[in-house]
Tab-separated table of N, CA and C in Angstrom:
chain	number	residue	atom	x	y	z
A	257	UNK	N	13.323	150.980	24.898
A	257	UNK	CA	12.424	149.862	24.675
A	257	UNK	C	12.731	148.695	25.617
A	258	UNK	N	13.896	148.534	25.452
A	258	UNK	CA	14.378	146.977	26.901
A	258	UNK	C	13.964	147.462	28.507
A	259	UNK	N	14.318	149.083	28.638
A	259	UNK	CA	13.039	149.265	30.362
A	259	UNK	C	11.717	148.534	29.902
A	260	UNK	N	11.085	149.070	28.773
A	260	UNK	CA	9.511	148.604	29.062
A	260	UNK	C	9.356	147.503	29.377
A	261	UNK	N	10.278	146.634	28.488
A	261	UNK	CA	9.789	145.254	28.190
A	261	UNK	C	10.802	144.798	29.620
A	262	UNK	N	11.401	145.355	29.941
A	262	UNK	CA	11.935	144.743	31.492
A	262	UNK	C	11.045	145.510	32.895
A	263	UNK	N	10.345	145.913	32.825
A	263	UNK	CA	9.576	146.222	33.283
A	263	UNK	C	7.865	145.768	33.412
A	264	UNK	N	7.793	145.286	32.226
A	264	UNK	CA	6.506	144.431	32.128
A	264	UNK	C	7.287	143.178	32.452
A	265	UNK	N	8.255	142.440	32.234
A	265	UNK	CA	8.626	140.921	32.822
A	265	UNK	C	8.410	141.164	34.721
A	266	UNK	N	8.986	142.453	35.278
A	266	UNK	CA	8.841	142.883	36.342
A	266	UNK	C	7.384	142.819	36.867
A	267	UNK	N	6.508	143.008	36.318
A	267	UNK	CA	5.278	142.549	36.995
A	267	UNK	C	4.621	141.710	36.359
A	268	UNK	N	5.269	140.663	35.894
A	268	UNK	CA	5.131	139.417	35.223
A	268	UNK	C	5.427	138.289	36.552
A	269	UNK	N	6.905	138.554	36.657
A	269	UNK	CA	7.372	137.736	37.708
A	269	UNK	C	6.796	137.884	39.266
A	270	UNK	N	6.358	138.741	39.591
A	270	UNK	CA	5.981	138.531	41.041
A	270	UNK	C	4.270	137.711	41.029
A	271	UNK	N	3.492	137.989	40.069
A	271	UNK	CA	2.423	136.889	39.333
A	271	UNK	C	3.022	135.960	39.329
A	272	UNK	N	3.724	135.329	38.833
A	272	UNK	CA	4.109	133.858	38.636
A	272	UNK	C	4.887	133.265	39.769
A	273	UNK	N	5.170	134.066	40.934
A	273	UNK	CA	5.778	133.615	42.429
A	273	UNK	C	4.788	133.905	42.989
A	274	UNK	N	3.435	134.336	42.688
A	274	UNK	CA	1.854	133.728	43.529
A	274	UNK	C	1.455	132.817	43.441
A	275	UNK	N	1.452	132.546	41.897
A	275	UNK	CA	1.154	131.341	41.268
A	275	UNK	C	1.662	129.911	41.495
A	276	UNK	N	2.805	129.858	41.716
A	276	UNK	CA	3.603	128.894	41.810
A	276	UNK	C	3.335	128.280	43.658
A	277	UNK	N	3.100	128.142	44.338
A	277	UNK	CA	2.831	127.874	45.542
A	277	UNK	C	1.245	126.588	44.933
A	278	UNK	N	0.746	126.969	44.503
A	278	UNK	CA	-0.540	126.384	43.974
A	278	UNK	C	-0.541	125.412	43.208
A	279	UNK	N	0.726	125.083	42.482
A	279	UNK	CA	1.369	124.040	41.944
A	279	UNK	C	1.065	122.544	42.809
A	280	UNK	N	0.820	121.513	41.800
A	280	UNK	CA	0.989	120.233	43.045
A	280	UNK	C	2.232	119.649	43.340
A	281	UNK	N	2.928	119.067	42.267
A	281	UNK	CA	4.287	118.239	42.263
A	281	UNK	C	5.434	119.194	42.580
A	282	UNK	N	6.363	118.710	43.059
A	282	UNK	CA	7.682	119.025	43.532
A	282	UNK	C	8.360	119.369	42.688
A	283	UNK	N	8.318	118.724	41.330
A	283	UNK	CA	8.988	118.950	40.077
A	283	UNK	C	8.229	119.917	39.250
A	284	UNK	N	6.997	120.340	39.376
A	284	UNK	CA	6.519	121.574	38.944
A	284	UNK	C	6.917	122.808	40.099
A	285	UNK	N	6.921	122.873	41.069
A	285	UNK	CA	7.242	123.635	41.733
A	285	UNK	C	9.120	123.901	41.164
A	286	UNK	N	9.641	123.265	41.014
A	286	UNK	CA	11.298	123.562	40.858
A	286	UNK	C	11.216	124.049	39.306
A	287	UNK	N	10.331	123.704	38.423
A	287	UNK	CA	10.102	124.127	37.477
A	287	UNK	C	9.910	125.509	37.522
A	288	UNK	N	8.908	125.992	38.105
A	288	UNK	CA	8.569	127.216	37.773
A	288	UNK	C	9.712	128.031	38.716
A	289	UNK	N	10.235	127.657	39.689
A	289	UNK	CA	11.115	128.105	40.263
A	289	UNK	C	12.488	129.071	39.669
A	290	UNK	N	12.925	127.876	38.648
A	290	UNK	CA	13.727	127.986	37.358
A	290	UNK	C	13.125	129.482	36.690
A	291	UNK	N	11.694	128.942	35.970
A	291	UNK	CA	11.304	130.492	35.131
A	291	UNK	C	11.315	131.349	35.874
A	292	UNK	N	10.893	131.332	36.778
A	292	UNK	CA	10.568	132.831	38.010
A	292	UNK	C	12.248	133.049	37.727
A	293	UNK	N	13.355	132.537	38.172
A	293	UNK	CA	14.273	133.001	38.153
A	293	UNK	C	14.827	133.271	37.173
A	294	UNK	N	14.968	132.443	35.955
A	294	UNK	CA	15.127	133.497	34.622
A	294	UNK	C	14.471	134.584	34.768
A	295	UNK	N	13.482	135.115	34.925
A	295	UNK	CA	12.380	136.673	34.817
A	295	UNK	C	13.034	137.643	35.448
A	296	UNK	N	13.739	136.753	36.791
A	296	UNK	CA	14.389	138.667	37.496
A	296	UNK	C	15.156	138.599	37.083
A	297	UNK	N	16.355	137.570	36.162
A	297	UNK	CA	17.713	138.264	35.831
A	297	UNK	C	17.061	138.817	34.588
A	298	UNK	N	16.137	138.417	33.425
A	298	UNK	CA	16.015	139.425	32.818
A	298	UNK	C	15.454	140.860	33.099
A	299	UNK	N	14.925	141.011	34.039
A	299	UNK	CA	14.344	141.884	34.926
A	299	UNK	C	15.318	142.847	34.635
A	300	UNK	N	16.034	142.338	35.578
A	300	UNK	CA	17.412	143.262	36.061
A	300	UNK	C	18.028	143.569	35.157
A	301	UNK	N	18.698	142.721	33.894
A	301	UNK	CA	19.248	143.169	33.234
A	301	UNK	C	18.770	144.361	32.437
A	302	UNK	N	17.743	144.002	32.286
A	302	UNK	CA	17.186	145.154	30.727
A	302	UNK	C	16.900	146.111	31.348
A	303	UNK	N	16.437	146.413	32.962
A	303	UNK	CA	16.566	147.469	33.850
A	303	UNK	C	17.581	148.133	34.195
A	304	UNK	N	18.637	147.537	34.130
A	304	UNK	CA	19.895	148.081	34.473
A	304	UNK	C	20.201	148.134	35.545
A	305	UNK	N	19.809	147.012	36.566
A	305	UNK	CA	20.217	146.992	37.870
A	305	UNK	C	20.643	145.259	38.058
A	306	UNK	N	21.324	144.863	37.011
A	306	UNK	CA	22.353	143.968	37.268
A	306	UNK	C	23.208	144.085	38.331
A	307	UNK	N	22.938	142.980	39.653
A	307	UNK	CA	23.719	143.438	40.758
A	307	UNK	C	23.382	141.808	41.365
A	308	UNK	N	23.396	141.725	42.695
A	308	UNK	CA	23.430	141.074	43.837
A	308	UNK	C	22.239	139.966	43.696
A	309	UNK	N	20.966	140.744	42.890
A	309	UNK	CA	20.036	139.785	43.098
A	309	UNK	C	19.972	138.743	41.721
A	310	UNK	N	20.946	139.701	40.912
A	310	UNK	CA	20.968	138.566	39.980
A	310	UNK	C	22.072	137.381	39.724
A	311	UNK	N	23.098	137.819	40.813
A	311	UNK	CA	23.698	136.257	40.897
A	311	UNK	C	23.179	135.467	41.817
A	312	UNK	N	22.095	135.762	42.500
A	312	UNK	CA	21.770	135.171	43.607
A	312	UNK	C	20.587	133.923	42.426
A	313	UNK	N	20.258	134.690	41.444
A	313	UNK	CA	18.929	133.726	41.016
A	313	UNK	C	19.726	132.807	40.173
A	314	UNK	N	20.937	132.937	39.467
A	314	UNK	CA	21.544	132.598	38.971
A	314	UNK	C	21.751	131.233	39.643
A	315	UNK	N	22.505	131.215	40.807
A	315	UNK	CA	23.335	130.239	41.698
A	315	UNK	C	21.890	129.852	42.403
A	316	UNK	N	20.507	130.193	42.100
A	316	UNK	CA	19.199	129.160	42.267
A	316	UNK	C	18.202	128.825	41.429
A	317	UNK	N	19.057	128.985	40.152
A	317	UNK	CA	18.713	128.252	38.708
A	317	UNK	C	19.423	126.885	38.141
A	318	UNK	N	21.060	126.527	39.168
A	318	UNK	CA	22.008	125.967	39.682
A	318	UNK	C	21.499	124.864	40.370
A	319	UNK	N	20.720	125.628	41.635
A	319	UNK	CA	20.440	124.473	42.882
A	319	UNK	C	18.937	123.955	42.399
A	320	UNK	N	18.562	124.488	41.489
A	320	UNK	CA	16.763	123.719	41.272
A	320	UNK	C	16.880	123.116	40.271
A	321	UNK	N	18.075	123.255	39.599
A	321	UNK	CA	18.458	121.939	38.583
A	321	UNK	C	18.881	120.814	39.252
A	322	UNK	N	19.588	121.025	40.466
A	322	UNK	CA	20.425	120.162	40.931
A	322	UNK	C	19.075	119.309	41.406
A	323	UNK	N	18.262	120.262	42.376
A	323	UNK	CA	17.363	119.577	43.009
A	323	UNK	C	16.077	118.564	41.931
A	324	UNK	N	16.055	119.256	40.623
A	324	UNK	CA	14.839	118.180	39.801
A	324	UNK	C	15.668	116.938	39.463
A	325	UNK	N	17.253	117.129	39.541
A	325	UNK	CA	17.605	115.690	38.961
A	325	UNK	C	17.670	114.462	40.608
A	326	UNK	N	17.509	115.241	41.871
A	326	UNK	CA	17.535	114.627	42.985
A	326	UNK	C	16.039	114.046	42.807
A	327	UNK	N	15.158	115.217	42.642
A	327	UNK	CA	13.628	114.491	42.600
A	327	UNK	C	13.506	113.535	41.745
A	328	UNK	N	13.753	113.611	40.670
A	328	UNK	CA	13.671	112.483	39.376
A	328	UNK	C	13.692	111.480	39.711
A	329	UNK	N	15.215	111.035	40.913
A	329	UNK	CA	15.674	109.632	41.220
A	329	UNK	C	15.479	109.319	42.606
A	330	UNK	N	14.335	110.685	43.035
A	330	UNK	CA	13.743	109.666	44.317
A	330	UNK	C	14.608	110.156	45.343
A	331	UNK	N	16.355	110.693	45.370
A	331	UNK	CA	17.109	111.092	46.213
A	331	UNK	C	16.310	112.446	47.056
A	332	UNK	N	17.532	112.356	48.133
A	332	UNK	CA	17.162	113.684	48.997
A	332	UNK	C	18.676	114.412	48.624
A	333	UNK	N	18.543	115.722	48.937
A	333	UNK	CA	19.814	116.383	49.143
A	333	UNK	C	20.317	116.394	50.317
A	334	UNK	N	21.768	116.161	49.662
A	334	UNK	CA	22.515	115.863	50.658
A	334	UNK	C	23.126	117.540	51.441
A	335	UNK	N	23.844	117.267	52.807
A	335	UNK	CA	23.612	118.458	53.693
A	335	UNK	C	25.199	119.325	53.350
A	336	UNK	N	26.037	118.135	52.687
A	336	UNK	CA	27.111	119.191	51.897
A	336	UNK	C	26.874	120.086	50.664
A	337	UNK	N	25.702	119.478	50.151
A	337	UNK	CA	25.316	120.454	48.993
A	337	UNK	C	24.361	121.712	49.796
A	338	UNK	N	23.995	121.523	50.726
A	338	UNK	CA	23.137	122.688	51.710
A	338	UNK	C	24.172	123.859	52.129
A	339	UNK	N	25.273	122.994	52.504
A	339	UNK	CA	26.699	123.961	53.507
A	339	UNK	C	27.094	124.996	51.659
A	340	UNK	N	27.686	123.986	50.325
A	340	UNK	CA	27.921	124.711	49.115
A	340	UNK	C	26.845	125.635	49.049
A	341	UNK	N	25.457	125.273	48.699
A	341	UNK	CA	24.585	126.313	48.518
A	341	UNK	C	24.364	127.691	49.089
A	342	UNK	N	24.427	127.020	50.643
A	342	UNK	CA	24.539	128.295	51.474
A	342	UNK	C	25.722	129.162	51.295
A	343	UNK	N	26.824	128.759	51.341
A	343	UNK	CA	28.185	129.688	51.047
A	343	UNK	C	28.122	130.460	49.746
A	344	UNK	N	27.551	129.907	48.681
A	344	UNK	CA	27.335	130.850	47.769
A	344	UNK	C	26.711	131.178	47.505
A	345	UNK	N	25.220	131.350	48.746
A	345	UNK	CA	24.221	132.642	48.397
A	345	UNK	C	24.903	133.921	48.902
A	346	UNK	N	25.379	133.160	50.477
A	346	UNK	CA	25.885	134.256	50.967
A	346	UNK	C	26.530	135.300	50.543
A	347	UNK	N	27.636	134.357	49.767
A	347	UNK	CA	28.974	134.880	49.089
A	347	UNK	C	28.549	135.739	47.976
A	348	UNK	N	27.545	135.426	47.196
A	348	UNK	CA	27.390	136.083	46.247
A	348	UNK	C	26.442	137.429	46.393
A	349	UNK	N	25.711	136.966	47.006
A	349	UNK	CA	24.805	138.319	47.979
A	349	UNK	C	25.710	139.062	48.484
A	350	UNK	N	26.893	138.928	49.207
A	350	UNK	CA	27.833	139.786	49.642
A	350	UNK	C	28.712	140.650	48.808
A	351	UNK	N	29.154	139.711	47.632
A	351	UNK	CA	29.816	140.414	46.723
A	351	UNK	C	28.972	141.189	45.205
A	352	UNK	N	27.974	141.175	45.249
A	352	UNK	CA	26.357	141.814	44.522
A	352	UNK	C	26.538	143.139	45.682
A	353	UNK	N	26.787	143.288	46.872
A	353	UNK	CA	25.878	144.197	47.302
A	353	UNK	C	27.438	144.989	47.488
A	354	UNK	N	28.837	144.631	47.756
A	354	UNK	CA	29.927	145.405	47.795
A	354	UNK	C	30.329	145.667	46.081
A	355	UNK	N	29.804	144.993	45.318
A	355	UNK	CA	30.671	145.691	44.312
A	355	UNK	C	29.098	146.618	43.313
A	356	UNK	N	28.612	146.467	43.770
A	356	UNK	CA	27.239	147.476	43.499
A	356	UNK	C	27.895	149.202	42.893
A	357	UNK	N	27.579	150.156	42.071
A	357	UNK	CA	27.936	151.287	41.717
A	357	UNK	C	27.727	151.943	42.889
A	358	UNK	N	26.423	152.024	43.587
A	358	UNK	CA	26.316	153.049	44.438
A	358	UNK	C	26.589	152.708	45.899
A	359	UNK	N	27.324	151.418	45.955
A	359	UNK	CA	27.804	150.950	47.118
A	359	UNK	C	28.346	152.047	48.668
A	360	UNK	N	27.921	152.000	49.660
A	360	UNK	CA	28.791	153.074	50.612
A	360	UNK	C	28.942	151.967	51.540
A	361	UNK	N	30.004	152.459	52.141
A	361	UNK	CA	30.279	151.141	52.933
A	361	UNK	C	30.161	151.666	54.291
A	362	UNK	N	29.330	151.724	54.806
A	362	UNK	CA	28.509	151.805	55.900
A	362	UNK	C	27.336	151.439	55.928
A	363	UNK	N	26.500	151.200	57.232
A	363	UNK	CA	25.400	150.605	57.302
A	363	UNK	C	24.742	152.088	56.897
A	364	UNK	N	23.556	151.554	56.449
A	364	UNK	CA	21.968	152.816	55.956
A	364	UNK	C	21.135	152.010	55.336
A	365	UNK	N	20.200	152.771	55.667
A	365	UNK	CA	18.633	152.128	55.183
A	365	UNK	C	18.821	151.035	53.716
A	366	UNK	N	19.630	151.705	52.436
A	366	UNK	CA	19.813	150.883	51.494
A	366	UNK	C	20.744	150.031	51.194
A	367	UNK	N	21.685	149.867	51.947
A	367	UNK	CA	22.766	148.655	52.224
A	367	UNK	C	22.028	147.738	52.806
A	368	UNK	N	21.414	148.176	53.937
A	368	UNK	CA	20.373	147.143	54.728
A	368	UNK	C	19.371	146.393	53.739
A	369	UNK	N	18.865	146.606	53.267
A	369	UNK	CA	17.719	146.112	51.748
A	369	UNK	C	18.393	144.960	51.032
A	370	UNK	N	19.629	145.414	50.608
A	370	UNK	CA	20.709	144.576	50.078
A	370	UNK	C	20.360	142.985	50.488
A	371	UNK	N	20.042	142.837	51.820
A	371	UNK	CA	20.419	141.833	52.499
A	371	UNK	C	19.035	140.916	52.013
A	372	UNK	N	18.092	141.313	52.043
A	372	UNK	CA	16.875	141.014	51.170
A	372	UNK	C	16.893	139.852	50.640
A	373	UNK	N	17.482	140.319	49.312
A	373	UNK	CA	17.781	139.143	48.761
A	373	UNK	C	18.300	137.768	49.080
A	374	UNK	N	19.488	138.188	50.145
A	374	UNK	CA	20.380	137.154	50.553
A	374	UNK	C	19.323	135.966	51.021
A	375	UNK	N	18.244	136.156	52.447
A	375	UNK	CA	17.255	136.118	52.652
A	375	UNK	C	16.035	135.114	51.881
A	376	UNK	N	16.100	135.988	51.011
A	376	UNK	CA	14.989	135.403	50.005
A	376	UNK	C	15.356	134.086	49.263
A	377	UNK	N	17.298	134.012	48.961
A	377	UNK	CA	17.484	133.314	48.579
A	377	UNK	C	17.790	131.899	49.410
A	378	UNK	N	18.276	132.492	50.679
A	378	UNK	CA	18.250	131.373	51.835
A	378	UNK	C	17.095	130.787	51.908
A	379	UNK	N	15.689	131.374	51.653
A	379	UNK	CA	14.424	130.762	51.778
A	379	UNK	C	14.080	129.950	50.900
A	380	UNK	N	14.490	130.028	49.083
A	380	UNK	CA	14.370	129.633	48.279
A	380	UNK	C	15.284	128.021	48.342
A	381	UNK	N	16.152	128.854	48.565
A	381	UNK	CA	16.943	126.997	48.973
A	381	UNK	C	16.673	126.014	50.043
A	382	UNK	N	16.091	126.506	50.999
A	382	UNK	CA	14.759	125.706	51.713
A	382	UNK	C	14.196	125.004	51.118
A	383	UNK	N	13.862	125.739	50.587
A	383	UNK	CA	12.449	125.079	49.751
A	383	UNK	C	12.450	123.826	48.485
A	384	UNK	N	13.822	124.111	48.265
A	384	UNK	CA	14.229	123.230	47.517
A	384	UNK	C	14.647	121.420	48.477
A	385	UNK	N	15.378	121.880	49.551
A	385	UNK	CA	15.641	121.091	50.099
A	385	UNK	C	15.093	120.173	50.759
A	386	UNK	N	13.621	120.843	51.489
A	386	UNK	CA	12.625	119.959	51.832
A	386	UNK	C	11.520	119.151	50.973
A	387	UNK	N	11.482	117.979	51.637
A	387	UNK	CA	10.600	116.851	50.663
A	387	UNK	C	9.505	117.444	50.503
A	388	UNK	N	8.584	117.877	51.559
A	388	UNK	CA	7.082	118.221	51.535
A	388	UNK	C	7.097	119.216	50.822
A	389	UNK	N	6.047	118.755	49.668
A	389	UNK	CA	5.300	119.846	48.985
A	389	UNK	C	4.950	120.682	49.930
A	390	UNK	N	4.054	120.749	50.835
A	390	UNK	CA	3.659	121.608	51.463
A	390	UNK	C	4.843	122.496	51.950
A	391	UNK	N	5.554	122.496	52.818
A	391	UNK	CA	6.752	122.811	53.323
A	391	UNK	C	7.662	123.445	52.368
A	392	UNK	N	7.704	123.439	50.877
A	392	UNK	CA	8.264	123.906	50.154
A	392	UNK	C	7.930	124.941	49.634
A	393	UNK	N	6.461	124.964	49.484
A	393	UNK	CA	5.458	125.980	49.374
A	393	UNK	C	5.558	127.289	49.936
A	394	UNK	N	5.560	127.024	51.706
A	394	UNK	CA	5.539	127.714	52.517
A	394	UNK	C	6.976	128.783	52.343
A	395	UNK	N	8.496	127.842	52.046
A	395	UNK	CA	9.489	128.795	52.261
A	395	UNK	C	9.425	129.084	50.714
A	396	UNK	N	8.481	128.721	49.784
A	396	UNK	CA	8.910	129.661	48.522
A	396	UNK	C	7.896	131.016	48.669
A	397	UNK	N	6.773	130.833	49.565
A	397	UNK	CA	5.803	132.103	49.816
A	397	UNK	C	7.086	133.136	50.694
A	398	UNK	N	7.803	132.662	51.687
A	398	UNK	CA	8.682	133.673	52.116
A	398	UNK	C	10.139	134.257	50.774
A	399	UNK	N	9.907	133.289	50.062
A	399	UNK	CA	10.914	134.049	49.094
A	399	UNK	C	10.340	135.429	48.519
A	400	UNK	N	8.973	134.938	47.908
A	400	UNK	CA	8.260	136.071	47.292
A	400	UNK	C	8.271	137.393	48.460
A	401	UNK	N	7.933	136.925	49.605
A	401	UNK	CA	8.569	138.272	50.217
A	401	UNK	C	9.248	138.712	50.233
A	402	UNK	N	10.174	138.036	50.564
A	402	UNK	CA	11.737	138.723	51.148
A	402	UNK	C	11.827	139.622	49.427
A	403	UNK	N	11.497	139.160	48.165
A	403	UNK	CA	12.342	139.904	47.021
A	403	UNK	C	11.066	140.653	46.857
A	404	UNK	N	9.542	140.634	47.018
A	404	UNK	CA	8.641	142.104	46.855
A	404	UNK	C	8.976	143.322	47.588
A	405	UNK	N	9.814	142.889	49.181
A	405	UNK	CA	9.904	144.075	49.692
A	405	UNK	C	11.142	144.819	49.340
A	406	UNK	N	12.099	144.231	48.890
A	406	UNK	CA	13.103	144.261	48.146
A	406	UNK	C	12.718	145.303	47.059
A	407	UNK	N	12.029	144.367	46.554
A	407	UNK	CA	11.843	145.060	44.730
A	407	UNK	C	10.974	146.700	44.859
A	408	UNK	N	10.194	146.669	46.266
A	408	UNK	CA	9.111	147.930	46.355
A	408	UNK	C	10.005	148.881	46.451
C-alpha cells in the first residue's frame, strides 16, 4: 500500500514543479519549493529508494527556509551561505550516490544519473539565491529537469 500511495505523490510532485514557476511572489515560490520537496522525500521513502536525492531535498528544505526568513526582512543571501550550501549539496549528493545499495564504483550509465540530482539541486539553490522572480523561475524550471530525467 505505501508503493501506491508513494507512487501517486510521484506524479503528484512533478505537477506541482510545473506549477510552481507560475507563482508570483518570491515567498510563494520558496513555499511551494518546501512542499515539492517534502513530496520526493516522501516519494522516495515509501518507494524504497531512500538515497542521494533525498538528502539533497532535505538540505533544500534547509536553504528555502533560510531563504523565506532572508525574504521576509528584505535581506539578500549572503555568498558564505552560497559556498555552505554548495558544499553540502555536493557533499551529500556524493555521499547518497557512494553509499547507495547498488553502488559500483566505476563510472556507467547509472552512476552517471546519480549526478542528476546533484545538478538539480545546484539549480534549485540558484534559484533561491537570486532576487528576480523571474530568474528564479527560470533555474527552478531547470531543477524540474535535471530530477524528471533523473526520475524517468
Amino acid at each position: 500500500m505505501s508503493y501506491i500511495i508513494g507512487q501517486f505523490i510521484g506524479l503528484l510532485t512533478p505537477i506541482c514543479s510545473i506549477i510552481t514557476p507560475f507563482l508570483k511572489k518570491k515567498w510563494q515560490l520558496l513555499v511551494a519549493n518546501v512542499l515539492i520537496n517534502v513530496l520526493v522525500i516522501l516519494n522516495l521513502v515509501l518507494i524504497g529508494q531512500f538515497g542521494s536525492g533525498s538528502y539533497l531535498c532535505f538540505v533544500a528544505i534547509i536553504q528555502s527556509f533560510i531563504a523565506l526568513s532572508h525574504t521576509k526582512k528584505g535581506e539578500s543571501v549572503g555568498i558564505v551561505e552560497g559556498i555552505i550550501f554548495t558544499l553540502l549539496y555536493v557533499g551529500f549528493g556524493i555521499f547518497g550516490i557512494v553509499t547507495a545499495p547498488d553502488f559500483i564504483p566505476a563510472i556507467n550509465y547509472k552512476n552517471m544519473l546519480e549526478i542528476l540530482p546533484i545538478l538539480g539541486a545546484l539549480a534549485q539553490m540558484v534559484s533561491v539565491f537570486v532576487r528576480d522572480e523571474q530568474a528564479t523561475r527560470k533555474w527552478l524550471l531547470w531543477n524540474t529537469v535535471f530530477w524528471m530525467i533523473y526520475a524517468a
